[in-house]
mmCIF file with all atom_site columns, C-alpha atoms in Angstrom:
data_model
loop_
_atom_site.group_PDB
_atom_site.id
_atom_site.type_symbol
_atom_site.label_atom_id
_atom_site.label_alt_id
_atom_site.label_comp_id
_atom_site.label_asym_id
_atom_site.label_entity_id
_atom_site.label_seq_id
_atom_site.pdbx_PDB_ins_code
_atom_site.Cartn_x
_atom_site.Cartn_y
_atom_site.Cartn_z
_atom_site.occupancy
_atom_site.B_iso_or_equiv
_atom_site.pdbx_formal_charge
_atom_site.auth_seq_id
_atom_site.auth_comp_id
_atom_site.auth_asym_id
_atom_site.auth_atom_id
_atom_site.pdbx_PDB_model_num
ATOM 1   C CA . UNK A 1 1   ? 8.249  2.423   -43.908 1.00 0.00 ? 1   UNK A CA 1
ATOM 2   C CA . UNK A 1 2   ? 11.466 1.966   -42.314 1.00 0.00 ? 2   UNK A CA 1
ATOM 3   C CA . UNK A 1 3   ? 11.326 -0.768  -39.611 1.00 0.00 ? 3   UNK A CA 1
ATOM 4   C CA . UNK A 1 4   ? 14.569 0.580   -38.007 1.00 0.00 ? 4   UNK A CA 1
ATOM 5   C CA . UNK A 1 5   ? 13.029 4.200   -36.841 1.00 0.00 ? 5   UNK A CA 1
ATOM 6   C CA . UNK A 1 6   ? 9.417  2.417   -36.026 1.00 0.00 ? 6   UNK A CA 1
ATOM 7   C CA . UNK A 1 7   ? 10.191 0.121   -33.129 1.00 0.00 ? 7   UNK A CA 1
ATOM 8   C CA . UNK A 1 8   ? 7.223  -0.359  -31.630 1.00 0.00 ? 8   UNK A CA 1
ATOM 9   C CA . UNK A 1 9   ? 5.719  -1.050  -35.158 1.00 0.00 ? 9   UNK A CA 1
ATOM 10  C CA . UNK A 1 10  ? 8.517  -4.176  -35.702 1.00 0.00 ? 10  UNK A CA 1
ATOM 11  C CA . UNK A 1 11  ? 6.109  -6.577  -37.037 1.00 0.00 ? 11  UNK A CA 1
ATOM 12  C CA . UNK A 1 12  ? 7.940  -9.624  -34.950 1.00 0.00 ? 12  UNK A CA 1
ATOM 13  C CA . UNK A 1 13  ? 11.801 -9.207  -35.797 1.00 0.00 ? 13  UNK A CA 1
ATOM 14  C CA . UNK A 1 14  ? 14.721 -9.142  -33.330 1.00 0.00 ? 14  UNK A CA 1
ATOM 15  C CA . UNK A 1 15  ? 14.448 -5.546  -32.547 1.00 0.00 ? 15  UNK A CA 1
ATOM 16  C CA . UNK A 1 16  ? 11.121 -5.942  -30.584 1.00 0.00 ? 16  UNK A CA 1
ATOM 17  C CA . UNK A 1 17  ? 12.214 -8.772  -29.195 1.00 0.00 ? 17  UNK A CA 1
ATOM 18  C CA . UNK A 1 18  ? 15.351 -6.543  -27.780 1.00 0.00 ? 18  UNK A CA 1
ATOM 19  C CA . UNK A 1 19  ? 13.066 -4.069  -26.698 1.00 0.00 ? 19  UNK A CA 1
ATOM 20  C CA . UNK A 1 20  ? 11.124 -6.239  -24.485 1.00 0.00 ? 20  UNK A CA 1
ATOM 21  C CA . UNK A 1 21  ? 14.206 -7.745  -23.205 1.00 0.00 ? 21  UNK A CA 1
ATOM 22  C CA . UNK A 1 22  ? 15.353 -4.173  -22.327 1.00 0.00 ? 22  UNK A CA 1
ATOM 23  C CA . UNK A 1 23  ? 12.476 -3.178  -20.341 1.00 0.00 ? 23  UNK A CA 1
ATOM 24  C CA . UNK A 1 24  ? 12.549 -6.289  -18.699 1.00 0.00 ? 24  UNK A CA 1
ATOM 25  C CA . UNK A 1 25  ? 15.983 -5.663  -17.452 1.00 0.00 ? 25  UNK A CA 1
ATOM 26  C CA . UNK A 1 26  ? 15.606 -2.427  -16.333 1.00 0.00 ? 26  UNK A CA 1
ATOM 27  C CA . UNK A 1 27  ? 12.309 -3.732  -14.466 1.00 0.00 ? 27  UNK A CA 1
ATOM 28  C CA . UNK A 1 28  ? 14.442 -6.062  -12.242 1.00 0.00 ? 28  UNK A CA 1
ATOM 29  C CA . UNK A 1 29  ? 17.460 -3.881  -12.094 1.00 0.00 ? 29  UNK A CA 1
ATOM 30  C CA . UNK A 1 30  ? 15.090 -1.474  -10.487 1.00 0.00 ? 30  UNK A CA 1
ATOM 31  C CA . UNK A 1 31  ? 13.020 -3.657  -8.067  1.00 0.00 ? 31  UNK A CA 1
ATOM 32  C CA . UNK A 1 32  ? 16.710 -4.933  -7.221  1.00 0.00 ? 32  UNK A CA 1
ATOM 33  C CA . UNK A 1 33  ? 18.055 -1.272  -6.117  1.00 0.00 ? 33  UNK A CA 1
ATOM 34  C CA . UNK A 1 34  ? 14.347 -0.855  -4.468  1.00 0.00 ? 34  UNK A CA 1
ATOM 35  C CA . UNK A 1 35  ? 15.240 -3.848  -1.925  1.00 0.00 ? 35  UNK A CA 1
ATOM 36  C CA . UNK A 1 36  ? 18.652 -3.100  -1.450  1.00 0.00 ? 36  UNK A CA 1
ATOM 37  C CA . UNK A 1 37  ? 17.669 0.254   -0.342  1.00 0.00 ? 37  UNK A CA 1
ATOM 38  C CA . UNK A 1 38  ? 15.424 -0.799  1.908   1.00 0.00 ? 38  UNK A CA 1
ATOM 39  C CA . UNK A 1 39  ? 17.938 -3.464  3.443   1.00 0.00 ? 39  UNK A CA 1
ATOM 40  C CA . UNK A 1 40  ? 20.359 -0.938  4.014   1.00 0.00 ? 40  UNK A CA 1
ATOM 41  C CA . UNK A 1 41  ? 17.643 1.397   5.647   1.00 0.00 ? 41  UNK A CA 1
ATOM 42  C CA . UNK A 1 42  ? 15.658 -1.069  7.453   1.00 0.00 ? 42  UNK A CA 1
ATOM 43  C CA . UNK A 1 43  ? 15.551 0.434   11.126  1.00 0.00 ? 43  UNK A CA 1
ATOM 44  C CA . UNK A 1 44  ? 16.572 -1.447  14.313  1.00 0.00 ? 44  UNK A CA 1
ATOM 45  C CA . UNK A 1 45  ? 15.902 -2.060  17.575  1.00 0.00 ? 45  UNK A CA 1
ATOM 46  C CA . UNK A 1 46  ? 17.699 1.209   19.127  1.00 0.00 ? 46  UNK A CA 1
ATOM 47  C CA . UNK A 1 47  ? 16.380 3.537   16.017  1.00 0.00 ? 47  UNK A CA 1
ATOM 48  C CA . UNK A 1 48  ? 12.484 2.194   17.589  1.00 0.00 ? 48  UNK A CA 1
ATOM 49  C CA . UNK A 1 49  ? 13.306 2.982   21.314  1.00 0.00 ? 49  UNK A CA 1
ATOM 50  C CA . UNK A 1 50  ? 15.202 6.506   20.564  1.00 0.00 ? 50  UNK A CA 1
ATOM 51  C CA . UNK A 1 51  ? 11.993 7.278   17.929  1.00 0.00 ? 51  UNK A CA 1
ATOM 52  C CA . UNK A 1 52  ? 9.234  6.320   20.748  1.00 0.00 ? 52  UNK A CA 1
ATOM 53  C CA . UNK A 1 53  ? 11.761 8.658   23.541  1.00 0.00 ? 53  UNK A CA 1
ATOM 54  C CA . UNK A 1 54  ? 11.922 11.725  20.920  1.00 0.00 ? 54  UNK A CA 1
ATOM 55  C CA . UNK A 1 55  ? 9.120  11.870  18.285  1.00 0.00 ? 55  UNK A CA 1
ATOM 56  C CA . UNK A 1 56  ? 6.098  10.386  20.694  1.00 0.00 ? 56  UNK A CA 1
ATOM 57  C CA . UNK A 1 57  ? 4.190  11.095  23.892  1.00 0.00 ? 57  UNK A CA 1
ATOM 58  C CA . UNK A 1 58  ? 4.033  8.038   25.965  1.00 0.00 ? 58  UNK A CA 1
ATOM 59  C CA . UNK A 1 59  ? 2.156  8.471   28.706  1.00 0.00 ? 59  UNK A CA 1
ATOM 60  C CA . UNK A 1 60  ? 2.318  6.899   32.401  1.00 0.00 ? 60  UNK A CA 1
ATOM 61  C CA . UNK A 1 61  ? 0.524  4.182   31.993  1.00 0.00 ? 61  UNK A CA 1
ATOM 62  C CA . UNK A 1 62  ? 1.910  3.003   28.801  1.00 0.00 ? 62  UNK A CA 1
ATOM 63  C CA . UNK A 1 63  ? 0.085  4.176   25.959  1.00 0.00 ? 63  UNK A CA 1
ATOM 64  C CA . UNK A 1 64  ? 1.350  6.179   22.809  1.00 0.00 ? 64  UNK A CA 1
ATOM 65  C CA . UNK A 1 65  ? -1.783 7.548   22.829  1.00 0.00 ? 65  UNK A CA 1
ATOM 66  C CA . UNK A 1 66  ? -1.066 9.909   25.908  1.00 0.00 ? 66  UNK A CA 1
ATOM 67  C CA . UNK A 1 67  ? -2.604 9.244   29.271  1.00 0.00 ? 67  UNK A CA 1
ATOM 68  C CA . UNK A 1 68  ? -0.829 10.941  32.521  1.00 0.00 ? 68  UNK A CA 1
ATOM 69  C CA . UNK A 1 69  ? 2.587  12.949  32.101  1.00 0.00 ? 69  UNK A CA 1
ATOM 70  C CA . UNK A 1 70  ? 5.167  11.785  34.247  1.00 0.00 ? 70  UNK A CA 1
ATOM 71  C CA . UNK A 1 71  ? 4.517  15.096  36.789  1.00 0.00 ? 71  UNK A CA 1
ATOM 72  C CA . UNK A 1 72  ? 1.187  13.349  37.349  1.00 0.00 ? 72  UNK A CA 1
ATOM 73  C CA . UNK A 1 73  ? 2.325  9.892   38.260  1.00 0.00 ? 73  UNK A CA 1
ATOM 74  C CA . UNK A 1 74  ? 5.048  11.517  40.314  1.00 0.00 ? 74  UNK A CA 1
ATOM 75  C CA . UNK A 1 75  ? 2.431  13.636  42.411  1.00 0.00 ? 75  UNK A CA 1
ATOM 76  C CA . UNK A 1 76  ? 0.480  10.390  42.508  1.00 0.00 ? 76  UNK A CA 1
ATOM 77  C CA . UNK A 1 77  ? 2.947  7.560   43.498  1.00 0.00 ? 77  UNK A CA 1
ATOM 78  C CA . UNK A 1 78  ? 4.626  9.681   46.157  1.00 0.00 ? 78  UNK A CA 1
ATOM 79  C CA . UNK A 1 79  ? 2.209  8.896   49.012  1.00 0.00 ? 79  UNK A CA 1
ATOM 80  C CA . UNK A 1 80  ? 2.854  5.302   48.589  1.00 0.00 ? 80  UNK A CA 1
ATOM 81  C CA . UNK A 1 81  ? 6.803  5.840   47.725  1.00 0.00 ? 81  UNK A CA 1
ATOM 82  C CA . UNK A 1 82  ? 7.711  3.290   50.695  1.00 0.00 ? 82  UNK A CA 1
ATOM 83  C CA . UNK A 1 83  ? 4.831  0.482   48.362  1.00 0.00 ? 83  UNK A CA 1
ATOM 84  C CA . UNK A 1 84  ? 6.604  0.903   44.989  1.00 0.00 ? 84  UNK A CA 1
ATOM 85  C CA . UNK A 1 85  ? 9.159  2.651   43.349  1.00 0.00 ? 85  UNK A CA 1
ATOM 86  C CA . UNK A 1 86  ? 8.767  5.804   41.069  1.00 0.00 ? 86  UNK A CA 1
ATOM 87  C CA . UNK A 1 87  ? 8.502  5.077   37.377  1.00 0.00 ? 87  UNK A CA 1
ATOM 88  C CA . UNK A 1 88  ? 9.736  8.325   36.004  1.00 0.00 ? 88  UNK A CA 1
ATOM 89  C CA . UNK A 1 89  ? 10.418 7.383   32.256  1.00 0.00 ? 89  UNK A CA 1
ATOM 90  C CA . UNK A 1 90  ? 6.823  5.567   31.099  1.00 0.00 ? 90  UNK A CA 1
ATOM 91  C CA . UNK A 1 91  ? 8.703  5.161   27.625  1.00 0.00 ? 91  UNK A CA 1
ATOM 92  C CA . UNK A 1 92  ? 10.856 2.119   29.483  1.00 0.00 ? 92  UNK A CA 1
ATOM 93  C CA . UNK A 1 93  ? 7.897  0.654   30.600  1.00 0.00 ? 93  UNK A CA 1
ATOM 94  C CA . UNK A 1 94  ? 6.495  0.413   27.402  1.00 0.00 ? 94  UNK A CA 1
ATOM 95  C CA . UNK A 1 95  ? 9.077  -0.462  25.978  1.00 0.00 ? 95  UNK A CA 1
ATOM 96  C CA . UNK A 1 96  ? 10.000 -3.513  28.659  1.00 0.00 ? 96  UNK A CA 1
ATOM 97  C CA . UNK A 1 97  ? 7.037  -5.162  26.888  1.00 0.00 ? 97  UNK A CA 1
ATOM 98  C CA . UNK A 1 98  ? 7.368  -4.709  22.928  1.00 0.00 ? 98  UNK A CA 1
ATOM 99  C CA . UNK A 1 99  ? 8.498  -7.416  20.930  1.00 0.00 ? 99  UNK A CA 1
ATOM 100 C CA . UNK A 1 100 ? 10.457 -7.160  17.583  1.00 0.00 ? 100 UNK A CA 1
ATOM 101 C CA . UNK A 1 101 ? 10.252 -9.218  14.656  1.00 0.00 ? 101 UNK A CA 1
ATOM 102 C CA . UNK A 1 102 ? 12.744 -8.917  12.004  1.00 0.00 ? 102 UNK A CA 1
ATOM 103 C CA . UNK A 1 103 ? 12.109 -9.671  8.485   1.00 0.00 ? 103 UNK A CA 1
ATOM 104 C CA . UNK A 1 104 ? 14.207 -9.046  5.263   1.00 0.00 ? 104 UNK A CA 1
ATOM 105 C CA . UNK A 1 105 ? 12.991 -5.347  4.864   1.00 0.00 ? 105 UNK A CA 1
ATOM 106 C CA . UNK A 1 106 ? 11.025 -4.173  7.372   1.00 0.00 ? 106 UNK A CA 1
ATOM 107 C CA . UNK A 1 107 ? 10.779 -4.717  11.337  1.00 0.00 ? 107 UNK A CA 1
ATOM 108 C CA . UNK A 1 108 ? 7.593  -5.285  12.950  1.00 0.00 ? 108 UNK A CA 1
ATOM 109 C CA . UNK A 1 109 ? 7.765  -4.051  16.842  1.00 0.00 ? 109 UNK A CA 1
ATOM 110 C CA . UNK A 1 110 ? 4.577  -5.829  18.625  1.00 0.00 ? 110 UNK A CA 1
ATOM 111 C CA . UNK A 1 111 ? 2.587  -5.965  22.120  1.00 0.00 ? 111 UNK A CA 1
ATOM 112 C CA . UNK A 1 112 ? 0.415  -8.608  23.564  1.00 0.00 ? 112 UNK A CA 1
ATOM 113 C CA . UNK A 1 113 ? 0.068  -10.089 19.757  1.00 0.00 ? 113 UNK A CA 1
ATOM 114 C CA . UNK A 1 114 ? -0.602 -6.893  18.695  1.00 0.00 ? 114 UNK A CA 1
ATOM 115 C CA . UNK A 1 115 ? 1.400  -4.980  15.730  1.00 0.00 ? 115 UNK A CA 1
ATOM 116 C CA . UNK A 1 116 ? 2.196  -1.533  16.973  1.00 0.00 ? 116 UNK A CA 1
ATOM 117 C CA . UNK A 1 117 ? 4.661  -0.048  14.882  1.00 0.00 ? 117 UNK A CA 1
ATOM 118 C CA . UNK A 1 118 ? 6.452  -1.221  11.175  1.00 0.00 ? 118 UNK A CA 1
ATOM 119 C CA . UNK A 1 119 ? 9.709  0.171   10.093  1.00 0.00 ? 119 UNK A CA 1
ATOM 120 C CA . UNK A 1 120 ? 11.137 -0.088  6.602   1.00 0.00 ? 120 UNK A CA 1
ATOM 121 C CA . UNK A 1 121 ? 13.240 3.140   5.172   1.00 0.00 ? 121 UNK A CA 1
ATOM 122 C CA . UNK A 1 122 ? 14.564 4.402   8.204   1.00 0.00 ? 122 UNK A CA 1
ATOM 123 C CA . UNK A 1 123 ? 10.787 5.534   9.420   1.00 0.00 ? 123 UNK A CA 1
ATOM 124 C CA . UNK A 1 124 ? 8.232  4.350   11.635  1.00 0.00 ? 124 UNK A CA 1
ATOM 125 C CA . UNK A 1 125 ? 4.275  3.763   10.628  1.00 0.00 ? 125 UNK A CA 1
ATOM 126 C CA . UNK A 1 126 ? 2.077  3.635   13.637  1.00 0.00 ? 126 UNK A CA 1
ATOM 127 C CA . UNK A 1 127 ? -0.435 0.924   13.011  1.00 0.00 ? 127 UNK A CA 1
ATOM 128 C CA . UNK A 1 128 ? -4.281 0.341   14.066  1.00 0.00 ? 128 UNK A CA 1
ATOM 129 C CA . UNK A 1 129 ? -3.211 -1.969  17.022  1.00 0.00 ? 129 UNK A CA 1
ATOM 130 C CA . UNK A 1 130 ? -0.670 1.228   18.738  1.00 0.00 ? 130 UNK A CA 1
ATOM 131 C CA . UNK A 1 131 ? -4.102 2.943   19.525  1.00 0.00 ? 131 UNK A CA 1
ATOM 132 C CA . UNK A 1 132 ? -5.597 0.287   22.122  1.00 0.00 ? 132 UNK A CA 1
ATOM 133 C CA . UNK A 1 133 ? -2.219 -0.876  23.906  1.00 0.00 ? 133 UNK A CA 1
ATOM 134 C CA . UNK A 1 134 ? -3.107 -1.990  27.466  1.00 0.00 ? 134 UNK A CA 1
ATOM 135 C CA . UNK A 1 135 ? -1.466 -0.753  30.306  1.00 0.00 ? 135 UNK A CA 1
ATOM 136 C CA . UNK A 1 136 ? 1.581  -2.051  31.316  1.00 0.00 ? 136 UNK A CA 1
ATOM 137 C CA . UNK A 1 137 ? 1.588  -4.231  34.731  1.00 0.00 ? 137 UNK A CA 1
#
């Protein structure tokens, strides 16, 4: 038997040795493209703000969840216009509260100690936490 055409049979000379080294390679040259793609796609700050404004429905009192639309709070905060001012974008008020934390790959946007929202490859996963944000004061 030919040892040449049987590579994986090489009992222990240099061409399994090569092999091994090969698929090593190729193992880190891989992982290495894997986190430079996700470097070069890790979201930011303005990608999270313009995703909450187009993709979700915030509602008035500042969960992702939903809540009261905006015509709502409107009809509501009008008879005490001259107390407070109207709030008619509730996705700034959520927002005025939301922490970022940027790591190598991914960004982490948090409330009240909470993890909300990660972002790696130019997308946003809503986490456990984005379901029980309190209101914002």
């Amino acid at each position: 038997m030919d040892t040449a055409w049987n590579v994986g049979l090489a009992p222990s000379g240099s061409l399994g040795i090569q092999s091994t080294t090969m698929k090593t390679l190729l193992i880190v040259v891989l992982l290495a493209a894997l986190g430079l793609v996700a470097l070069i796609t890790r979201p930011s700050k303005a990608d999270f703000e313009r995703y909450l404004r187009e993709e979700l429905v915030v509602g008035a009192d500042g969960k992702t969840s939903g809540g009261k639309t905006i015509g709502d709070v409107v009809k509501d905060q009008i008879s005490s216009f001259g107390e407070r001012g109207i709030s008619l974008d509730p996705a700034a008020a959520f927002l005025k509260d939301v922490n970022y934390h940027n790591y190598f790959l991914w960004i982490n946007v948090d409330r009240g100690g909470k993890t909300l929202y990660t972002g790696a490859f130019s997308h946003w996963w809503k986490r456990d936490g984005a379901e029980s944000v309190p209101a914002a004061t």
